[in-house]
mmCIF file of C-alpha atoms in Angstrom:
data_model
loop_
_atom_site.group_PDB
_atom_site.id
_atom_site.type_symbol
_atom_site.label_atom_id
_atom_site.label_comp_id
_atom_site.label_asym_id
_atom_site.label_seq_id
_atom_site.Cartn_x
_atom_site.Cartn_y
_atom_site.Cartn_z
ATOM 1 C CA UNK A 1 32.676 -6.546 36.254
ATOM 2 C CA UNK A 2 33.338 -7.182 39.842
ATOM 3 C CA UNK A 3 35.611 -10.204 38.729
ATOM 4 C CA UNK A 4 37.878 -7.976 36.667
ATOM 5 C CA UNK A 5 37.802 -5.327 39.433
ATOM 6 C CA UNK A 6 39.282 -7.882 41.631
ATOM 7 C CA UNK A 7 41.706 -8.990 39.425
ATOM 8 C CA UNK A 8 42.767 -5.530 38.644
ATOM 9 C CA UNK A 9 43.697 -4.868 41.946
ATOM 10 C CA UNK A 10 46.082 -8.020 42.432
ATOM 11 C CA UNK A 11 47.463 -7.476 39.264
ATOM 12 C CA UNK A 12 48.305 -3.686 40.471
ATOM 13 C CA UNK A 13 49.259 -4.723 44.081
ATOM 14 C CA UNK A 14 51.274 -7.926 43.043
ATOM 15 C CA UNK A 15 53.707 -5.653 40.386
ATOM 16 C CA UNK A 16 53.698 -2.759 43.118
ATOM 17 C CA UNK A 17 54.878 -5.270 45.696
ATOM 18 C CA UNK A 18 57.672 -6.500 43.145
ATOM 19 C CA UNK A 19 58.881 -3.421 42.621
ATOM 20 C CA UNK A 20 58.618 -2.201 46.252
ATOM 21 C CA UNK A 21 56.649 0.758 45.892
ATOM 22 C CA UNK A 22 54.290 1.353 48.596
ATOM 23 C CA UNK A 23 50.562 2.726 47.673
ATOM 24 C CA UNK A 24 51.910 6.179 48.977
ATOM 25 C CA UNK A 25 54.411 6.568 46.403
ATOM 26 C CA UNK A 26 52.813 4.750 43.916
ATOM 27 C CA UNK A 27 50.198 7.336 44.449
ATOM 28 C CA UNK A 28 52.629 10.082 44.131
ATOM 29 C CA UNK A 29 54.069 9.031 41.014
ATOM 30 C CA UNK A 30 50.304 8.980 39.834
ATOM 31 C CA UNK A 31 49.491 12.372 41.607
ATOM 32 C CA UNK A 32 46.277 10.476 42.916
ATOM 33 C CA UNK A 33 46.187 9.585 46.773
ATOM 34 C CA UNK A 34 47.099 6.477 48.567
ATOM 35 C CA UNK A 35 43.728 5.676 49.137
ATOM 36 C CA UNK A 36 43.046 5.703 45.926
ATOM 37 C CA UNK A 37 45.604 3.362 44.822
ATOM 38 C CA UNK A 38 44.046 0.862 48.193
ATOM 39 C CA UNK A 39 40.746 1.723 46.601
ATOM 40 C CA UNK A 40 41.656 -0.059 43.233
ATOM 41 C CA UNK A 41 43.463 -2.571 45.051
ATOM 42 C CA UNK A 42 40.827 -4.188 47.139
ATOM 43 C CA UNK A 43 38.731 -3.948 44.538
ATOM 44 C CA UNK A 44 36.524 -0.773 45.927
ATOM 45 C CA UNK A 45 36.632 1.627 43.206
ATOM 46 C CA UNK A 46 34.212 -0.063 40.791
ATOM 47 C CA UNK A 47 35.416 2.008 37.533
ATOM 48 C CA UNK A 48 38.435 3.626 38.112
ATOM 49 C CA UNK A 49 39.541 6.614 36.230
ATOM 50 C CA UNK A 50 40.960 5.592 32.915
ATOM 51 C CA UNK A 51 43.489 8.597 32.876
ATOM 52 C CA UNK A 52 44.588 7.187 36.855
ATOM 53 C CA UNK A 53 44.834 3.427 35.156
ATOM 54 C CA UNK A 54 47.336 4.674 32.538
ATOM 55 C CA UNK A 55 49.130 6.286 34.853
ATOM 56 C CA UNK A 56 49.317 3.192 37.066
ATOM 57 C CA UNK A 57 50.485 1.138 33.992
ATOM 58 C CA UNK A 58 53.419 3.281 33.025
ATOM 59 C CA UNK A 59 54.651 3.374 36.479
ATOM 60 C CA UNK A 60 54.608 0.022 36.935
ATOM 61 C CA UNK A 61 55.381 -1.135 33.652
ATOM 62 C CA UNK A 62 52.273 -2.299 32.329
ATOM 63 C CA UNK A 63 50.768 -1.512 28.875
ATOM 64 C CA UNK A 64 48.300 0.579 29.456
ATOM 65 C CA UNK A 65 45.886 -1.096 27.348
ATOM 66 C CA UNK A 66 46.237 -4.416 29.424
ATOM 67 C CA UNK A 67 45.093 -2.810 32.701
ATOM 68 C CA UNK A 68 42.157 -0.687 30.463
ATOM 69 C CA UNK A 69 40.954 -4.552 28.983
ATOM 70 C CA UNK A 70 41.538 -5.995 32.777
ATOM 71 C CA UNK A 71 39.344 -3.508 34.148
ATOM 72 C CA UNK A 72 36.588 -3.843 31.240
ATOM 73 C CA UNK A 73 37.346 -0.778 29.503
ATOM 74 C CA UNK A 74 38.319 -2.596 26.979
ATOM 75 C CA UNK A 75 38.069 -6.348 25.305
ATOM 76 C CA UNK A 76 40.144 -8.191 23.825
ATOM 77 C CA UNK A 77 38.078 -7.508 20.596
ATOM 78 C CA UNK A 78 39.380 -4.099 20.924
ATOM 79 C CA UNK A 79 42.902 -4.721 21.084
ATOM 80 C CA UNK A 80 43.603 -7.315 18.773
ATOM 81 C CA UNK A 81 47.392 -8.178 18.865
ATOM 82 C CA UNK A 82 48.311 -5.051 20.442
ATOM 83 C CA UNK A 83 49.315 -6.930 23.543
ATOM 84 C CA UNK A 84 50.958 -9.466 21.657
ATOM 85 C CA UNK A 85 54.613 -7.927 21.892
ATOM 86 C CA UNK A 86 55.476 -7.532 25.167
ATOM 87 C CA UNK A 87 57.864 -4.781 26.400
ATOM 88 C CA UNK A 88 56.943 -1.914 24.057
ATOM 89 C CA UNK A 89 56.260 0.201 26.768
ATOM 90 C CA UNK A 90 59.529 0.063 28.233
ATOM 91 C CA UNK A 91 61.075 1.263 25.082
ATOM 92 C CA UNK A 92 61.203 4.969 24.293
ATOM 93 C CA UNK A 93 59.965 7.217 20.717
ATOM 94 C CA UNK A 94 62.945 6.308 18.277
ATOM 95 C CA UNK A 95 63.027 2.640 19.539
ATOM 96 C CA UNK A 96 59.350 2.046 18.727
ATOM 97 C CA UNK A 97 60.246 3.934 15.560
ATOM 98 C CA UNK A 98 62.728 1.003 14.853
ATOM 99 C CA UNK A 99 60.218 -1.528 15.275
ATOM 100 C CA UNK A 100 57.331 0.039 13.267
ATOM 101 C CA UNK A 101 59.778 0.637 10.460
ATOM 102 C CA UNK A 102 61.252 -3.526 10.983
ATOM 103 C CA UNK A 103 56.902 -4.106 11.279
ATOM 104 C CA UNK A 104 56.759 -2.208 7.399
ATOM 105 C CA UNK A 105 59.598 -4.045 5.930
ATOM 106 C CA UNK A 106 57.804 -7.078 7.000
ATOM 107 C CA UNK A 107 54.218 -6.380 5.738
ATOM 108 C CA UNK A 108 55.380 -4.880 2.526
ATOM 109 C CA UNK A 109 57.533 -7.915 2.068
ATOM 110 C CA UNK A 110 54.570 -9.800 2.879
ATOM 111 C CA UNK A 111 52.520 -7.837 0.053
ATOM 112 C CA UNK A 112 55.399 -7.997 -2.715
ATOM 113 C CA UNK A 113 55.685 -11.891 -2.399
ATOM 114 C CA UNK A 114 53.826 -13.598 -5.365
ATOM 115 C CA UNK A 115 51.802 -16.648 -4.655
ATOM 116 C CA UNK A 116 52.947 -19.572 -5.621
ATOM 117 C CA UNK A 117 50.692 -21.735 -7.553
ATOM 118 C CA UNK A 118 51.093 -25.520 -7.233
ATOM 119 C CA UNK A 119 49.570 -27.644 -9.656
ATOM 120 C CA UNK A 120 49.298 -31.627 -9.153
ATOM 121 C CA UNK A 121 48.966 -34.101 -11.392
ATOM 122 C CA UNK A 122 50.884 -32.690 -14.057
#
């Protein structure tokens, strides 16, 4: 666990740092304290509070599960391809709507297509 604590925390700093939030206002956008946020950062807070982790992720434009598997909430297991399509979070209620209804076309195109049946030799 201590491994994906770690990582956690550079993963959180390093996208903080990019955007240029300090641990203050990343905090504040959070409503948890800066010392919190250092907490998770330096690897310190051994389980941090899944409700503070999603939080983090939507601030810093994460998906929230990616920081819940990174911190061992989660495997991958768990997810399956939900990570797969980056950028959903950034996109708001009648975008995603957009792409599940692209995501049904697609499957029940998928279920309407008739194999194809190849026979050699003949």
């Amino acid at each position: 666990m201590e491994v994906g604590v770690n990582k956690l925390g550079a993963l959180i700093k390093a996208r903080r740092n990019e955007i240029g939030l300090s641990q203050q206002a990343l905090g504040s956008l959070c409503g948890t304290s800066d010392s919190e946020i250092a907490k998770i950062e330096k690897g310190e807070r051994k389980m941090p509070n899944c409700q503070t982790l999603c939080s983090i992720a939507k601030n810093l434009n994460f998906h929230p599960l990616e920081l819940l598997r990174v911190a061992g909430y989660l495997t991958n297991d768990d997810i399956g391809h939900s990570l797969a399509i980056s950028g959903l979070e950034q996109l708001d209620a009648i975008e995603i709507s957009h792409v599940q209804a692209f995501v049904d076309f697609l499957v029940n195109r998928k279920r309407q297509a008739k194999p194809v049946n190849v026979e050699f030799g003949e």
